Structures are given as structure tokens and as C-alpha cells.
Short mmCIF file of C-alpha atoms in Angstrom, two decimals:
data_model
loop_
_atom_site.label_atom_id
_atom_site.label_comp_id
_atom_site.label_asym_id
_atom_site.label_seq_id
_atom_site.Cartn_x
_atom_site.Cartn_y
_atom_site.Cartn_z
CA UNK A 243 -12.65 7.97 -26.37
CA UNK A 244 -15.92 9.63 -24.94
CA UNK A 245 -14.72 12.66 -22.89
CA UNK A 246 -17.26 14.36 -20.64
CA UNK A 247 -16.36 16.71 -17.85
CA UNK A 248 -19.28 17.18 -14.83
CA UNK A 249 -19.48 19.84 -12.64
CA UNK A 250 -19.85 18.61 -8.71
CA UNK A 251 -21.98 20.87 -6.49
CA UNK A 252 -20.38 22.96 -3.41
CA UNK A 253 -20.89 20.26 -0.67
CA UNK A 254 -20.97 16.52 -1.71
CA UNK A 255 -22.14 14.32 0.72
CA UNK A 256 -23.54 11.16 1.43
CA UNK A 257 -27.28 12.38 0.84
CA UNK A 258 -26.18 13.24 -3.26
CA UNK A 259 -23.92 9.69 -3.60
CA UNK A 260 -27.08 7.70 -4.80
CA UNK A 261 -28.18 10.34 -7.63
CA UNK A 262 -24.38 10.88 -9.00
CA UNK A 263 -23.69 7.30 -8.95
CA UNK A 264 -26.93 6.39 -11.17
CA UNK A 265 -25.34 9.64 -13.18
CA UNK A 266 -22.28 7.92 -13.49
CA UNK A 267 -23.01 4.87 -14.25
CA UNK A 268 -25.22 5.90 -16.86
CA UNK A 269 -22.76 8.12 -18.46
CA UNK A 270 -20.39 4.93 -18.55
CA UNK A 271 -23.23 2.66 -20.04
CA UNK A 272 -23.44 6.15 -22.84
CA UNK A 273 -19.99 5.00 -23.51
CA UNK A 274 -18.10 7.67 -21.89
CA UNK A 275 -14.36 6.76 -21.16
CA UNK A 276 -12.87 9.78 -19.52
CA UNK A 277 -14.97 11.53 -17.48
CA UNK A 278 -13.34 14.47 -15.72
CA UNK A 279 -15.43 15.63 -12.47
CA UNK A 280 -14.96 19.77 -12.07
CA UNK A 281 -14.82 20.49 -8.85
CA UNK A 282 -13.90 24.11 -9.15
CA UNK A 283 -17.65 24.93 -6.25
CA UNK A 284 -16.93 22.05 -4.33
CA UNK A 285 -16.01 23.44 -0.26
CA UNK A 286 -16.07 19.89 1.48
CA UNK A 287 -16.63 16.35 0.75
CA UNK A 288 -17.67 13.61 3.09
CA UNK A 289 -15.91 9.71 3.74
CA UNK A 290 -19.10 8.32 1.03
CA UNK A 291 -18.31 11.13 -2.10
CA UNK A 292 -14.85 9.72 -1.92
CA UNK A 293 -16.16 6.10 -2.15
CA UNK A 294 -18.27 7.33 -4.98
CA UNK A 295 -14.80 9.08 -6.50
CA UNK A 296 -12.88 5.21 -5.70
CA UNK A 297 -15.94 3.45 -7.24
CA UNK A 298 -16.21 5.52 -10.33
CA UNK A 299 -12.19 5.33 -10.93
CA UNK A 300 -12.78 1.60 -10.78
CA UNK A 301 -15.54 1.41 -13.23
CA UNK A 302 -13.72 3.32 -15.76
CA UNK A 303 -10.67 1.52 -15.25
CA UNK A 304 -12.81 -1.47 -15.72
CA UNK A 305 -13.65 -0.31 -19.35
CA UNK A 306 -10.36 1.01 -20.14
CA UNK A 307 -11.64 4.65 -19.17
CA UNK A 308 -9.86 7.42 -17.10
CA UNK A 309 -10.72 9.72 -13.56
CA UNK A 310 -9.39 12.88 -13.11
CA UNK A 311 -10.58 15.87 -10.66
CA UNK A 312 -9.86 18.90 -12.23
CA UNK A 313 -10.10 22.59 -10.40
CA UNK A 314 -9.67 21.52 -7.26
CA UNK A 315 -10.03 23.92 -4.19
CA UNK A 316 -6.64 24.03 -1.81
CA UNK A 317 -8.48 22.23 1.22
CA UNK A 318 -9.90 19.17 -1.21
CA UNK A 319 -7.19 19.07 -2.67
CA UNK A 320 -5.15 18.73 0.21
CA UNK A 321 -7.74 16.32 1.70
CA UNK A 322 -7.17 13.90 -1.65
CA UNK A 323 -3.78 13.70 -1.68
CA UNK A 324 -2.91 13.49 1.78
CA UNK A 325 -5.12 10.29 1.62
CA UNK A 326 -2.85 9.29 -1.79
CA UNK A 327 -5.94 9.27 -4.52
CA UNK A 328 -3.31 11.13 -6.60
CA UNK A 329 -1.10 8.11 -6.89
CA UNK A 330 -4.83 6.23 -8.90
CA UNK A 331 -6.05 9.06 -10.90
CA UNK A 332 -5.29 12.62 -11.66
CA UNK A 333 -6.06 15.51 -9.51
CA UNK A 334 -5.54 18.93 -10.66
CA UNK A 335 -5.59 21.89 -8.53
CA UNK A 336 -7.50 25.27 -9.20
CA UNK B 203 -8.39 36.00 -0.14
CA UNK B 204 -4.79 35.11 -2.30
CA UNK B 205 -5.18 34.12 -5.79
CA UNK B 206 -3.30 30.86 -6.42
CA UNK B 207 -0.33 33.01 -8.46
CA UNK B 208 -0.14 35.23 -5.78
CA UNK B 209 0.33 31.81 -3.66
CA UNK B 210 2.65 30.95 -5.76
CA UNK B 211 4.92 33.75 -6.06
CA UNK B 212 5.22 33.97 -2.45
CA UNK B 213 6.37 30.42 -2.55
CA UNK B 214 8.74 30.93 -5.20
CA UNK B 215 10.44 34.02 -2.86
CA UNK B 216 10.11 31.71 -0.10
CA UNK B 217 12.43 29.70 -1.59
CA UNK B 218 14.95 31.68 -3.22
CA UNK B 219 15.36 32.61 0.66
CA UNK B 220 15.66 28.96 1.99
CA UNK B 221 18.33 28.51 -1.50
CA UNK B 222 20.28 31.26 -0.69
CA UNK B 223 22.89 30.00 0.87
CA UNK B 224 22.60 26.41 0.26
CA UNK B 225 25.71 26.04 -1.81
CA UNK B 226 27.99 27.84 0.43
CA UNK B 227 26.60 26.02 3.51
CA UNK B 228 27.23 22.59 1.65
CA UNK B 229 31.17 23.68 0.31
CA UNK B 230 31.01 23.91 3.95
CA UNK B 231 30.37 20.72 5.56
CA UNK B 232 31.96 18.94 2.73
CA UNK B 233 35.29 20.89 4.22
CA UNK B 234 34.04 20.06 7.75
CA UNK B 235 33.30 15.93 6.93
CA UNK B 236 32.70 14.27 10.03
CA UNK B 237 33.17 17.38 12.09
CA UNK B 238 30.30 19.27 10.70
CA UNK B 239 28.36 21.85 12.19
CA UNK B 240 24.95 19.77 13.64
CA UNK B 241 23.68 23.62 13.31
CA UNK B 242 24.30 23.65 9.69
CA UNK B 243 22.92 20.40 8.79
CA UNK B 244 19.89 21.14 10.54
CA UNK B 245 19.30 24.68 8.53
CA UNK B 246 19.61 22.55 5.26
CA UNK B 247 17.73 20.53 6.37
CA UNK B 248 14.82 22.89 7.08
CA UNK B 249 15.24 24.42 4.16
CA UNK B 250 14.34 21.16 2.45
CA UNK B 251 11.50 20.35 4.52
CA UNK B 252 10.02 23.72 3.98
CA UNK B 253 9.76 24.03 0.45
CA UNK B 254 8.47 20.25 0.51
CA UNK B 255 5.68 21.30 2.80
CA UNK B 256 4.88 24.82 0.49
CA UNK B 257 4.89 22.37 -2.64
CA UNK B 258 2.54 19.75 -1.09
CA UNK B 259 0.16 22.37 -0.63
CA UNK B 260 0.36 23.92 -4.09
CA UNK B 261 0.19 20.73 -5.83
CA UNK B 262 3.60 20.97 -7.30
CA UNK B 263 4.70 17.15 -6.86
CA UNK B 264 7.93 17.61 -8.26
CA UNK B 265 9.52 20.11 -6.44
CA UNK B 266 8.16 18.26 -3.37
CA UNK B 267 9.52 14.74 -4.26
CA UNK B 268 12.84 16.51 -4.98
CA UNK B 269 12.93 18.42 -1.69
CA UNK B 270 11.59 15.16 0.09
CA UNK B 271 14.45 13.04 -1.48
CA UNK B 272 17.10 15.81 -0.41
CA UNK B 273 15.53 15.66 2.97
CA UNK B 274 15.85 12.05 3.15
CA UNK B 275 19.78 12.41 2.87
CA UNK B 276 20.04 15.30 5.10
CA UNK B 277 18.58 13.50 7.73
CA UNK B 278 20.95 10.82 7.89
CA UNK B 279 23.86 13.80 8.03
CA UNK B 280 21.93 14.88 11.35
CA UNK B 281 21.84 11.35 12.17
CA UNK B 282 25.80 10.51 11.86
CA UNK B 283 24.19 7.28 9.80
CA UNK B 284 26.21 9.64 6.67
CA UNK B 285 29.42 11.70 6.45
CA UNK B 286 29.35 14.69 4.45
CA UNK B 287 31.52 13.02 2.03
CA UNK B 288 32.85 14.72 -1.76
CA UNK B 289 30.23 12.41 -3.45
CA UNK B 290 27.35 12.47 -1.19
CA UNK B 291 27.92 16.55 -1.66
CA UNK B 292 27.87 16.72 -5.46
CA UNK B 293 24.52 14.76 -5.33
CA UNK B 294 23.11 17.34 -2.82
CA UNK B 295 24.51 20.18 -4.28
CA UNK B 296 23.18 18.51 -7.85
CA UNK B 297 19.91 17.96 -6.38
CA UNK B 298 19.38 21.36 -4.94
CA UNK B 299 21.09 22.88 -8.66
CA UNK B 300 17.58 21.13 -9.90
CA UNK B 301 15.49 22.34 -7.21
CA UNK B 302 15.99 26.11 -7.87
CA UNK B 303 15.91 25.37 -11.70
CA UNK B 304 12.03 23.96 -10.95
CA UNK B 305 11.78 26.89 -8.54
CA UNK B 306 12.51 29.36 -11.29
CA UNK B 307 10.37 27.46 -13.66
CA UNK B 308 7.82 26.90 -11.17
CA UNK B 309 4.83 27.08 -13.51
CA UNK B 310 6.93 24.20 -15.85
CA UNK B 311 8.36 22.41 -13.03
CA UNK B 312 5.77 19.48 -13.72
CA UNK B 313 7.35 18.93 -16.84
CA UNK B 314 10.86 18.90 -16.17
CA UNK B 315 12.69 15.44 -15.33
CA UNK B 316 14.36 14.78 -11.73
CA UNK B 317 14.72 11.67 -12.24
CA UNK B 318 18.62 11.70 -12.35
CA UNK B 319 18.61 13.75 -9.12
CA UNK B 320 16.18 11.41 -7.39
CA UNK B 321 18.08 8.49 -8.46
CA UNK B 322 20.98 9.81 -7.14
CA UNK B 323 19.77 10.74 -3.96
CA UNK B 324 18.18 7.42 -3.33
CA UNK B 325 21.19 5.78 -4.18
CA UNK B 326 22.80 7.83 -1.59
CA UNK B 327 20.29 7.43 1.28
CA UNK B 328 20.00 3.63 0.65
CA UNK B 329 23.53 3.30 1.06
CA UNK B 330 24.02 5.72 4.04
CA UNK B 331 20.84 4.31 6.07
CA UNK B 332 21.15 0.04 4.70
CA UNK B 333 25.02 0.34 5.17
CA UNK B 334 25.98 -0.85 1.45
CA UNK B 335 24.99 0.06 -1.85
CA UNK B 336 21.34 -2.24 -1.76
CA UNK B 337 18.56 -0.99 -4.13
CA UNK B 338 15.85 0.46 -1.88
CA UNK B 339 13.72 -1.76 -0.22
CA UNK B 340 10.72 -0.36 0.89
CA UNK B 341 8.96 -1.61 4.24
CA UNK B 342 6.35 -4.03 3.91
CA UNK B 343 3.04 -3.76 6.46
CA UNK B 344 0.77 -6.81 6.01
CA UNK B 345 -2.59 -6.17 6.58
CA UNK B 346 -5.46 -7.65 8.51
CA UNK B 347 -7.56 -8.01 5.88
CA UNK B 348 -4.74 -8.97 3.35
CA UNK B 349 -2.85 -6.95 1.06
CA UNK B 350 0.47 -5.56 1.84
CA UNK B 351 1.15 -1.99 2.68
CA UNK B 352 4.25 -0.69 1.16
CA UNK B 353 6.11 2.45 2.80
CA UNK B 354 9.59 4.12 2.13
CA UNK B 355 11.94 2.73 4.60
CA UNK B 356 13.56 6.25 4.58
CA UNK B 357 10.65 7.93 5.64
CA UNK B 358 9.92 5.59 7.87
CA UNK B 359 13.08 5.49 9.94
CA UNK B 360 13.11 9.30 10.30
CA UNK B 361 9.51 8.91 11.65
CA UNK B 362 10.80 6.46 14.26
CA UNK B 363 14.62 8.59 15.02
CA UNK B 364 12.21 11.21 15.90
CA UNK B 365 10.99 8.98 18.97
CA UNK B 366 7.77 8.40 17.82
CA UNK B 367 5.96 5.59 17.81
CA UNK B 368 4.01 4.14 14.68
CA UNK B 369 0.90 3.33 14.47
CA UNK B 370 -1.24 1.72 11.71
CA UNK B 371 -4.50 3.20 12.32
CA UNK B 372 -7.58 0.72 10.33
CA UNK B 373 -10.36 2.87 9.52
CA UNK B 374 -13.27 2.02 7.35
CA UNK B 375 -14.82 5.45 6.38
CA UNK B 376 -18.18 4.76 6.44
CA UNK B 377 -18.32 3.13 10.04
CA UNK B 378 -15.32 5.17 11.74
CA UNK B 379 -15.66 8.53 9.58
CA UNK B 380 -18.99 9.27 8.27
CA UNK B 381 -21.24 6.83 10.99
CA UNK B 382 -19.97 9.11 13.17
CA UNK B 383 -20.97 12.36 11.68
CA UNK B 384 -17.23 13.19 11.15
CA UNK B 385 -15.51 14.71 7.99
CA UNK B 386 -12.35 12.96 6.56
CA UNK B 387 -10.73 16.55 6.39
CA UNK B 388 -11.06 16.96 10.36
CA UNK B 389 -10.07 13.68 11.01
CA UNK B 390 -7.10 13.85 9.19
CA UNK B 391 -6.13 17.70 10.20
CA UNK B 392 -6.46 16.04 14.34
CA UNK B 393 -3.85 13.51 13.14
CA UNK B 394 -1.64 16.05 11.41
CA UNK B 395 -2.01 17.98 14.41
CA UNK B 396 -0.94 15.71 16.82
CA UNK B 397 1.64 13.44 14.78
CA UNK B 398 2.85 12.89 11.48
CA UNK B 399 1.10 11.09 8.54
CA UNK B 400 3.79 8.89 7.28
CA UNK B 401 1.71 7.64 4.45
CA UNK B 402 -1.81 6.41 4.05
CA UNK B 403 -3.50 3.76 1.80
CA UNK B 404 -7.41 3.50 0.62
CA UNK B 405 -8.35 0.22 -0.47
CA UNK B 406 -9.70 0.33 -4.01
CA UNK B 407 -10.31 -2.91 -4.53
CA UNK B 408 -12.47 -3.26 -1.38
CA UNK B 409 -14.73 -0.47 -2.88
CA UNK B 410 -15.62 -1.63 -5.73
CA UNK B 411 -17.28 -0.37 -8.36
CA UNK B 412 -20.27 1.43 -9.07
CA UNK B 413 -22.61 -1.41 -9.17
CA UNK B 414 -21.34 -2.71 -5.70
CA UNK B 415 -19.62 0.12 -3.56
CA UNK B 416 -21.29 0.86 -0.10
CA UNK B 417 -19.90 -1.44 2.36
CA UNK B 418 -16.77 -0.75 3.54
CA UNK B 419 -13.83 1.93 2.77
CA UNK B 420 -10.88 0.77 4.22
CA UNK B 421 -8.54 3.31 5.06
CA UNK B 422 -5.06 2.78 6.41
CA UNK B 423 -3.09 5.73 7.67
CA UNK B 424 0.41 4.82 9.13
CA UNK B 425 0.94 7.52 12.15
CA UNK B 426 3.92 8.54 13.97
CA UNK B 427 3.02 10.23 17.51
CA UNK B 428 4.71 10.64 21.06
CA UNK B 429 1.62 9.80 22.46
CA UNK B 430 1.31 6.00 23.63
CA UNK B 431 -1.33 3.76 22.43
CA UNK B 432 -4.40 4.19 24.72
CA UNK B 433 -4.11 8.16 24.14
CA UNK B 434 -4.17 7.36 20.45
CA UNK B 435 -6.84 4.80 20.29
CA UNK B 436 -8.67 7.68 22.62
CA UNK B 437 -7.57 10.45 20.09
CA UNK B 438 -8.60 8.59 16.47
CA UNK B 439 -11.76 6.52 18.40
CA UNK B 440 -10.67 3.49 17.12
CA UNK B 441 -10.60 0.32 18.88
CA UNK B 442 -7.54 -0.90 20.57
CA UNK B 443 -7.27 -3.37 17.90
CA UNK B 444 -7.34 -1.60 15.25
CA UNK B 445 -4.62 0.88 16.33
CA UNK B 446 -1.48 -1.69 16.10
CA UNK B 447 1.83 -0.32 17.51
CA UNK B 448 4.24 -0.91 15.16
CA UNK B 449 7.27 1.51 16.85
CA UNK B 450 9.09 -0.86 18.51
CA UNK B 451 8.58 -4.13 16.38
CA UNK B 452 10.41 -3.25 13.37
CA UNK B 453 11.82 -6.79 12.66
CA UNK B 454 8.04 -7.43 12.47
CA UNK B 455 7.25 -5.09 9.74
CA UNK B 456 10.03 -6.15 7.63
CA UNK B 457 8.48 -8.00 4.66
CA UNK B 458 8.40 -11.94 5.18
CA UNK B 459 9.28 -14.03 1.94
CA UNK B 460 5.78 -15.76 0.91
CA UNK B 461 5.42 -16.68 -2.62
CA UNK B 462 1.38 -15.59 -2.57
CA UNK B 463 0.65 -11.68 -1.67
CA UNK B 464 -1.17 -8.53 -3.23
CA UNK B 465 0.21 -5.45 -3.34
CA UNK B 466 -1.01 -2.23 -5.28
CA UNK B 467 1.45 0.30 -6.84
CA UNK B 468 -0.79 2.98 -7.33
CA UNK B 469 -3.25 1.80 -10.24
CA UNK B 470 -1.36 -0.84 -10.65
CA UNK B 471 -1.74 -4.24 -9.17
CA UNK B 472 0.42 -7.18 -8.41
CA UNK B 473 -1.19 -10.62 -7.25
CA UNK B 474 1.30 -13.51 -7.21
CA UNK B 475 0.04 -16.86 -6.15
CA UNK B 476 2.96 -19.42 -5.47
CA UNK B 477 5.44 -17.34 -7.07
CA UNK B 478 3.53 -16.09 -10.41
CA UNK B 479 2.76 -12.99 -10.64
CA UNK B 480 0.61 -11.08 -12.74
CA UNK B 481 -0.02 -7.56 -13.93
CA UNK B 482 -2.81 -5.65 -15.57
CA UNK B 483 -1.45 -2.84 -17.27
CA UNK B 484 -3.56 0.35 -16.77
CA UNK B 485 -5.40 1.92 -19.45
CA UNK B 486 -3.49 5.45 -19.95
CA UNK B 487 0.62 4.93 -19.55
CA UNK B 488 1.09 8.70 -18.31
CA UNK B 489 4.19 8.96 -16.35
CA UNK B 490 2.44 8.23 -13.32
CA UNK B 491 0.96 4.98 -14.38
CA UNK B 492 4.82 4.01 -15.97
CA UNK B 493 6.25 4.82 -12.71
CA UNK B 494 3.51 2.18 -10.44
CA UNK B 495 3.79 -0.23 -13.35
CA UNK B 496 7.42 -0.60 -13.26
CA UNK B 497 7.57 -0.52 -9.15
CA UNK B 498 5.23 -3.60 -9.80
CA UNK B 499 7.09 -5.14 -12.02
CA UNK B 500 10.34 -4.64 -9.90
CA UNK B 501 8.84 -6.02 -7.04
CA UNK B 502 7.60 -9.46 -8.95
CA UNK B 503 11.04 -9.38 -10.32
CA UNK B 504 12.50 -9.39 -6.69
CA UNK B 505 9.88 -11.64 -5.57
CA UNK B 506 8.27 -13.60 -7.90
CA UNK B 507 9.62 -16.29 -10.29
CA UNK B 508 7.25 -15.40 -13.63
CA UNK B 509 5.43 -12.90 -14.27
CA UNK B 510 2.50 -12.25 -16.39
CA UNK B 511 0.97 -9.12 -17.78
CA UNK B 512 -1.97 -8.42 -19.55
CA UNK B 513 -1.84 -5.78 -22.01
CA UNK B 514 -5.46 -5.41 -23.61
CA UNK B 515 -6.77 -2.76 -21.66
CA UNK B 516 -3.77 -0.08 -22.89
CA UNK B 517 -5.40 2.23 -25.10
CA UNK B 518 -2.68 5.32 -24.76
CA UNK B 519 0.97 4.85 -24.42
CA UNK B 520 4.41 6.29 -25.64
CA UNK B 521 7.60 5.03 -26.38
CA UNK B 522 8.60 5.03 -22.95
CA UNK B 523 5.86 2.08 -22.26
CA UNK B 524 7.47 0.22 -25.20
CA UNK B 525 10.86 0.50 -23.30
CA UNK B 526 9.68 -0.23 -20.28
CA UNK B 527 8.46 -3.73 -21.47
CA UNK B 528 11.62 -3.91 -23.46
CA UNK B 529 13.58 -3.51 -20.31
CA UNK B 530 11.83 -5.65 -18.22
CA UNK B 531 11.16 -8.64 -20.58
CA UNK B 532 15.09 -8.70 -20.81
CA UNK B 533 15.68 -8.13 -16.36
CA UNK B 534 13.72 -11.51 -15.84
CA UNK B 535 15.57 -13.28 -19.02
CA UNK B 536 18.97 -12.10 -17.18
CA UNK B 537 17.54 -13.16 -14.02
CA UNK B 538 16.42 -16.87 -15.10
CA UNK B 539 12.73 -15.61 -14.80
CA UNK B 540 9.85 -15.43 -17.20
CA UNK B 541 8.03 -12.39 -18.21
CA UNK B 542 4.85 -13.59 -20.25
CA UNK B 543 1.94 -12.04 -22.28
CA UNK B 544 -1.06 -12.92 -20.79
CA UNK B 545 -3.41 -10.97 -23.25
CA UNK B 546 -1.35 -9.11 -26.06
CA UNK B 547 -1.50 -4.96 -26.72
CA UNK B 548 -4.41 -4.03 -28.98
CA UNK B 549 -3.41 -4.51 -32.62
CA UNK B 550 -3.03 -0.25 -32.98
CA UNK B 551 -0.54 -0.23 -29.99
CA UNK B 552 1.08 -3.67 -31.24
CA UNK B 553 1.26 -2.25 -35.08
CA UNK B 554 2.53 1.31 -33.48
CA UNK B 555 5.31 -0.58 -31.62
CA UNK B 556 6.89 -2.66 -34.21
CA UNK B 557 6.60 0.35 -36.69
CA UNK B 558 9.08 2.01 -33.56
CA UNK B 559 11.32 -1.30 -34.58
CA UNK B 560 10.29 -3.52 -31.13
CA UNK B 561 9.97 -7.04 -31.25
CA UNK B 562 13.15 -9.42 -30.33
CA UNK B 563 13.24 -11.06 -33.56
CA UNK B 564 11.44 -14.29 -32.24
CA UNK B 565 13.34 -14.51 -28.70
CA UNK B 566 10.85 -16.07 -26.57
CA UNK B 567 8.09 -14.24 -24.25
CA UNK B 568 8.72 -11.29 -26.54
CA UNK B 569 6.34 -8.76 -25.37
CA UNK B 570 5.84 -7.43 -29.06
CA UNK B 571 4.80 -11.30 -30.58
CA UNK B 572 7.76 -10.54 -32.90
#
């Protein structure tokens, strides 16, 4: 399988959801199947990055592909699993 | 600021303090039985529910699913609903035996099995809290918009005990969180601040996927709070409607029987329309994706009369998927029930399997096609 890993900027909000989803979807249409998002700058992320995070999980799974977050901060982290995305795809603290 | 080992270590000494005296305090109320010190049951019991808060915030799921399933049984000690009986001991004092060996392994804990202790102390719990020696049965919220949400009836009986009342809070994200200029991580810290998160559930299916998310998040967080239900809807600036009191209906939450529902394990999802179920299995079999694919398939076992899986998208697995299908094929046989193959494994994962010697020699619905 295509592996990629992506590094997310330090605050990822609504305003950056449009370009990474065109990024994301392209990288799927490239063929890549487990895409691993590094989140090791990001310091918050808003109610539309997590839809993004959902939607991509869904389109991989779609294709047979994988999620996972890798490096995240405490606070995300805590944010993520608290609202159970660690039960669809693999989180991994910093 | 710490560095996450320094984080850890403190952790780890936390603990060793909270283990201390564990053993001796549980010879204890074994000798006491149903004259045991409230006192002491309460300072095992914190013990539990502090390391299962430290290990939620480091990440380290096992040690917190341990410590949550040892809480689970020390709360029905506090409760009187179990006596501090020889066996329910040795489970505790097995469970907490495990607990300090992940402790003192921390940075391998992930990889070490407590499955026999969990087992164990469900087994206990279920039959202190249901009365008899039932498998768990988890409680079953229907939802507004469909879909079923699924919670541990343990947890959620020590949510109500603590006179709370529950509330299922229906948020979509983009109208209720972000349309107001709020941050999921504040919204969920006010909650945590005033109440208890029992559980919560995201819709995935609702998002979509890339080609189509931007409507609606749907967002379900099941609440415990003192407060009554206009301070809440006040509090979370929802709607009335869309904060339902569930605290004092519990016959209401208790699943009814229906032969068509949807219900998501994890990545795993199980639709059943007039008793058929079906299952697509996930792409990756880790041990997290084995774990929601087998709730599903014990839940269409319980509930459903056949149930079909597709296997095409599986592209890693293990032995332990192989057994998993083994096993289950064989519950619905012994059941009267029919386990089918929608859409058979790839032919690497089919030829992998049968080179591991599956395949039931031509007994029907044989997941392996042997």
C-alpha cells in the first residue's frame, strides 16, 4: 500500500478545510492507502478539521486505506479521544 | 514545561503509591465480607479511578481499561449490589497483580494482554449489578435520527447511583460548535467541568466522505449532571429538545427487540433489516478493529437471525482474524443461525488462511470456501 505521512499546520480550522481536503483527495486519487496526518505543531483544532479528519477516514476506508494521527499534542489528543475517534482510527500521542 | 517521560514517570510513582497497599487492604475486606469497611472500599476505589484518569491522559488505553474495569467492580462493593466474596477477591486482587505489571512495564503496557483480567472482571460486575451470571448487555440509546447508541450498562448505572441525571446532548458541530464561534475543546472541558462524560458518539456515516462532507456532524455526548434540564439546555445552548433527560426513564433506554436497526462498533458496522444482518469487515484487522468486529458480530448473533459479512475489503489480518471467523461461523451453527459470505477474502488472505489449515472441510457457510 501507498504510505504517505502529512504534516498539519499549528491551528487547523475551518478557513484551511477546503485546501487539505482537495490535498486529500488528491493524494487518494495518487493511490495513497495509508495516509498518516503528523500533527506533532498542531495547538487546536476546530468542529470542521475534525469533519475533514471523519471524512478522510471514510474515504480511505472506502478504498481499503487506513487514518492514523500520529504525534499528537496532550490537549488534541485529549480532545480526540474524549469524543471516541480512537475507537475508528489510530491516534498516537507525542 | 514536562517532557512526556518525565509525565510519565511521575505517573508511574503515582501509582506505585495508589498500589501500595492494595493487596493488604483487599485480604482485608475479603476477611470483613459483608461487614467491610465503606472507608476501605472507597480508598480502592480511588485508587482505581486515579490511575484510570492519569492513563486517559497519557494515552495508555490499557492500563486505563484495566483500572476502569476494576473500578466497575469496586463500585458495586460501595454499592452493597456485591459482597466482598473469596472469588470476587481473587479477580480483584488478579486484576490489580496485572495492573502494576503494566505499571512497571509502562512503556510495553500496550502490548501486554488483559484480556483474562477484563474478562474476569466483567464477568464479575455483570453478575453483581444484573443479579445472575448474564453476559453483559450494554444499554441501548436510539437515536433521533436513527442509529442506536450503545453504552456500558456499568458505567452507566454508576453515573446514575451518583444522583445524576443523564442527558443525551444532540449536537451537530458545525451549527452548535463552530456556527457559534466555539471550539470543541471548550465545549467539552464546560461539560467535564460541570458533569461527567459518560461516553460520546460522532456520526461517521452522516459525514461522509470527502466528496460530500459539509453538512452536518452529529455529535452525541451522553452527560451525567446534578443540574436539572433547563440549567443544562442553558449550560450546552442547545435546544430543549435536543437535550433529552434520560435519568429517570431507564426502562426507556433499555434496548427494544426490532429486527431492523444500525449500530456502529467502532469501524465496524452492523445494519440488519428484518433480522439479517450484515457486516463489512474493515480493511486492517489490528486488535482494535478484531475487538469492534466481533462486538458486531455478537450483537447480530444476539439479535439477528443470519448474518452476512463481506470480506473483500481485508487487505491485513493475522491469525487471530482467521479464528475469529472460525469461532463465529461455528456460534450461529450452534445457535440455529446462519453466518454467510457475502463477498469472499481476497485470494492472498483466502490462500494465506487455508495454508494456516482453515476451511471446514465443505461444512456449509464455511467462511474459508473450503
Amino acid at each position: 500500500m501507498t504510505q504517505m505521512t502529512f504534516s498539519m499546520p499549528a491551528r487547523v480550522t475551518a478557513q484551511d478545510v477546503p485546501a487539505l481536503r482537495e490535498r486529500y483527495k488528491g493524494l487518494i486519487q495518487e493511490g495513497v492507502r495509508e495516509l498518516s496526518l503528523d500533527f506533532s505543531q498542531v495547538e487546536s483544532i476546530d468542529s470542521m478539521a475534525i469533519g475533514l479528519l471523519v471524512a478522510t477516514h471514510n474515504s480511505l476506508l472506502k478504498c481499503g486505506g487506513v487514518l492514523s494521527v500520529v504525534n499528537t499534542p496532550g490537549n488534541v489528543y485529549q480532545l480526540l479521544t474524549l469524543m471516541r475517534l480512537d475507537k475508528h482510527f489510530t491516534i498516537a500521542q507525542a | 514545561m514536562l517532557e512526556a517521560h518525565e509525565l510519565t514517570q511521575g505517573f508511574v510513582e503515582d501509582c506505585r503509591e495508589h498500589l501500595e497497599h492494595i493487596e493488604s487492604a483487599l485480604m482485608d475486606l475479603e476477611a470483613a465480607g459483608a461487614a467491610a469497611d465503606h472507608e476501605l472500599v472507597n480508598s480502592v476505589f480511588r485508587a482505581a479511578h486515579s490511575i484510570k484518569g492519569g492513563a486517559g491522559m497519557l494515552g495508555l488505553d490499557n492500563i486505563k481499561t484495566l483500572s476502569h474495569k476494576l473500578e466497575n467492580v469496586l463500585h458495586l462493593l460501595r454499592t452493597g449490589e456485591l459482597t466482598p466474596g473469596r472469588e470476587t477477591i481473587s479477580v480483584l486482587l488478579k486484576g490489580f497483580d496485572r495492573l502494576t505489571d503494566l505499571v512497571e512495564h509502562v512503556h510495553e503496557s500496550e502490548t501486554l494482554s488483559i484480556d483474562e483480567q477484563v474478562q474476569g472482571l466483567v464477568r464479575i460486575a455483570m453478575a453483581g449489578g444484573a443479579g445472575g451470571d448474564a453476559p453483559p448487555e450494554p444499554e441501548r440509546i436510539p437515536l433521533e435520527q436513527g442509529g442506536i447508541f450503545t453504552v456500558d450498562a456499568v458505567s452507566l448505572e454508576q453515573a446514575r447511583a451518583g444522583g445524576n441525571y443523564i442527558y443525551l446532548l444532540e449536537y451537530d458541530l458545525i451549527h452548535d460548535i463552530h456556527g457559534k464561534n466555539a471550539m470543541p475543546f471548550d465545549v467539552l472541558k464546560q461539560l467535564t467541568d460541570t458533569g461527567r462524560i459518560i461516553d460520546c458518539k460522532l456520526d461517521f456515516q452522516a459525514v461522509g466522505g470527502l466528496d460530500d462532507f459539509g453538512n452536518s456532524i452529529p455529535f452525541h455526548v451522553l452527560f451525567a449532571s446534578i443540574l436539572e434540564h433547563k440549567y443544562v439546555c442553558g449550560l450546552v445552548k442547545l435546544p430543549p429538545e435536543r437535550v433529552r433527560d434520560i435519568a429517570d426513564a431507564k426502562d426507556a433506554v433499555r434496548f427494544a427487540p426490532t429486527d431492523t436497526f444500525r449500530e456502529e462498533f467502532g469501524c465496524v458496522v452492523l445494519d440488519a433489516q428484518q433480522g439479517r444482518g450484515s457486516l463489512v469487515v474493515p480493511a486492517e484487522l489490528t486488535l482494535r478493529s478484531l475487538h469492534n468486529l466481533k462486538a458486531g458480530m455478537l450483537a447480530a448473533l444476539a439479535r439477528c437471525q443470519e448474518l452476512s459479512l463481506d470480506l473483500r475489503p481485508v487487505v491485513r489480518c493475522d491469525l487471530l482474524f482467521f479464528q475469529l471467523l472460525c469461532s463465529a461461523h461455528a456460534s450461529f451453527r450452534a445457535q440455529g443461525k446462519r453466518m454467510t459470505i457475502a463477498h469472499a477474502l481476497p485470494q492472498e488472505r483466502l490462500a494465506g488462511a487455508r495454508a494456516l489449515g482453515f476451511g471446514c472441510g465443505g461444512v456449509g457457510g464455511c467462511p474459508f470456501g473450503a
